[in-house]
Amino acid sequence: MFVVLAGAGWVVAGEGAEPGVYERQLAAWGRGAAGGRALPDPEAEPARIARYFAGLTPAQRAGLAERYPLVVGNLPGAPLALRYRANRLAIEDARREERGRMRDERLSPAGRHEAGRRMHRLESMLRPERRFLAFDPTGRGRAAEVFGDLERAARISLVVPGADTELLTFERTRGRHTAPSGMARALYRQERVQRPGALRTAVIAWADYDAPDGLTMSAAIAAPAAAGAERLAEAVRALPGRVPVALFCHSYGSVVCGVAAPRLPGRITDIAVTGSPGMRAEDVNGLRTGARVWALRAEGDWIREVPHLAIGPLGHGADPAAPEFGAHVLSAAGSEGHSGYYEPGTESLRNLARVGAGEVEEVTCAPGAPSCAPFTRCAREGRARERPA
């Protein structure tokens, strides 16, 4: 029982771990200054942090990014271009660290091999065209990647992945559209196909929370989702401008979105969940959000076999794809298994892109989905599929 509870995060070790590089930079930041002024509290409101950076010279801003790349790169309110630059510096530092660990004879062969895998992942993240809104190599690692122009976008989509998300699984060579970066890239490209030249969109692969490690006990409880929801709400509040934002939440990520829903700002217009085990709510009213809620589930997705219940911290509640939940249930035609919703050429990806682009009248529903009735095309598609041949 002790092992199970420890794996779920319910038991804390008596001796704290040595502070990582992020914690050390935070401590140094607290003692630092720029232009004779103390550095702002990283927990301050993004608007206050933005005002602080506006009062610095370009050289002073660049100096902070070089001295504290992990702090500046993860600082809501700091200028976007500066955060991108700081995170590139932080990724370069992490790559050098992993390269050294690859040759460290004090590590086991398995440890050196793991360092090599991380080093190659970090090298990929340093490709010139890639931009990161958040990065932290601590532990299994976190990241958030941006596709498109976040400051000039007319709509923003944010992809929240599920369990087993870490730096090593942030992108994949095989099954690339099952990983957060590949999911967001596919959604961005499809949104541009939906309305070519008519709408500027940006998509964020937001893997900036500590997701459960695979299908362990932690994936069946709400604690990781509660911590992730707090980070998600903060990230959304710090997004630039006031344009509409849609959330796309996969698997355990839908639990995070469900817990976050009541505290999200009003600019969230849509929450779309794929392969959801539940959202910690009995129906859409329980989410306490004014956003439209959409659900997709592939025919062969094993998540349909998961018991949809919540007993204290265990389980995630009602099935969002069930009619009684009240979500708009969309067609996932063409997607396979639990992680195929963002595969190009599938109706599931086209539907997600329609939501992201704001073309909700164009979505197609799952066969016989009555909860899509408010939308003309959905009603038409649903009735057509219910007619006997």
PDB file of C-alpha atoms in Angstrom, residues 54 69 191 215:
ATOM      1  CA  ALA A  54       8.870  47.917 -20.333  1.00  0.00           C
ATOM      2  CA  PRO A  69      17.086  31.943 -18.816  1.00  0.00           C
ATOM      3  CA  GLU A 191      -6.757  25.418 -39.137  1.00  0.00           C
ATOM      4  CA  LEU A 215      -0.952   4.399 -16.640  1.00  0.00           C
TER       5      LEU A 215
END
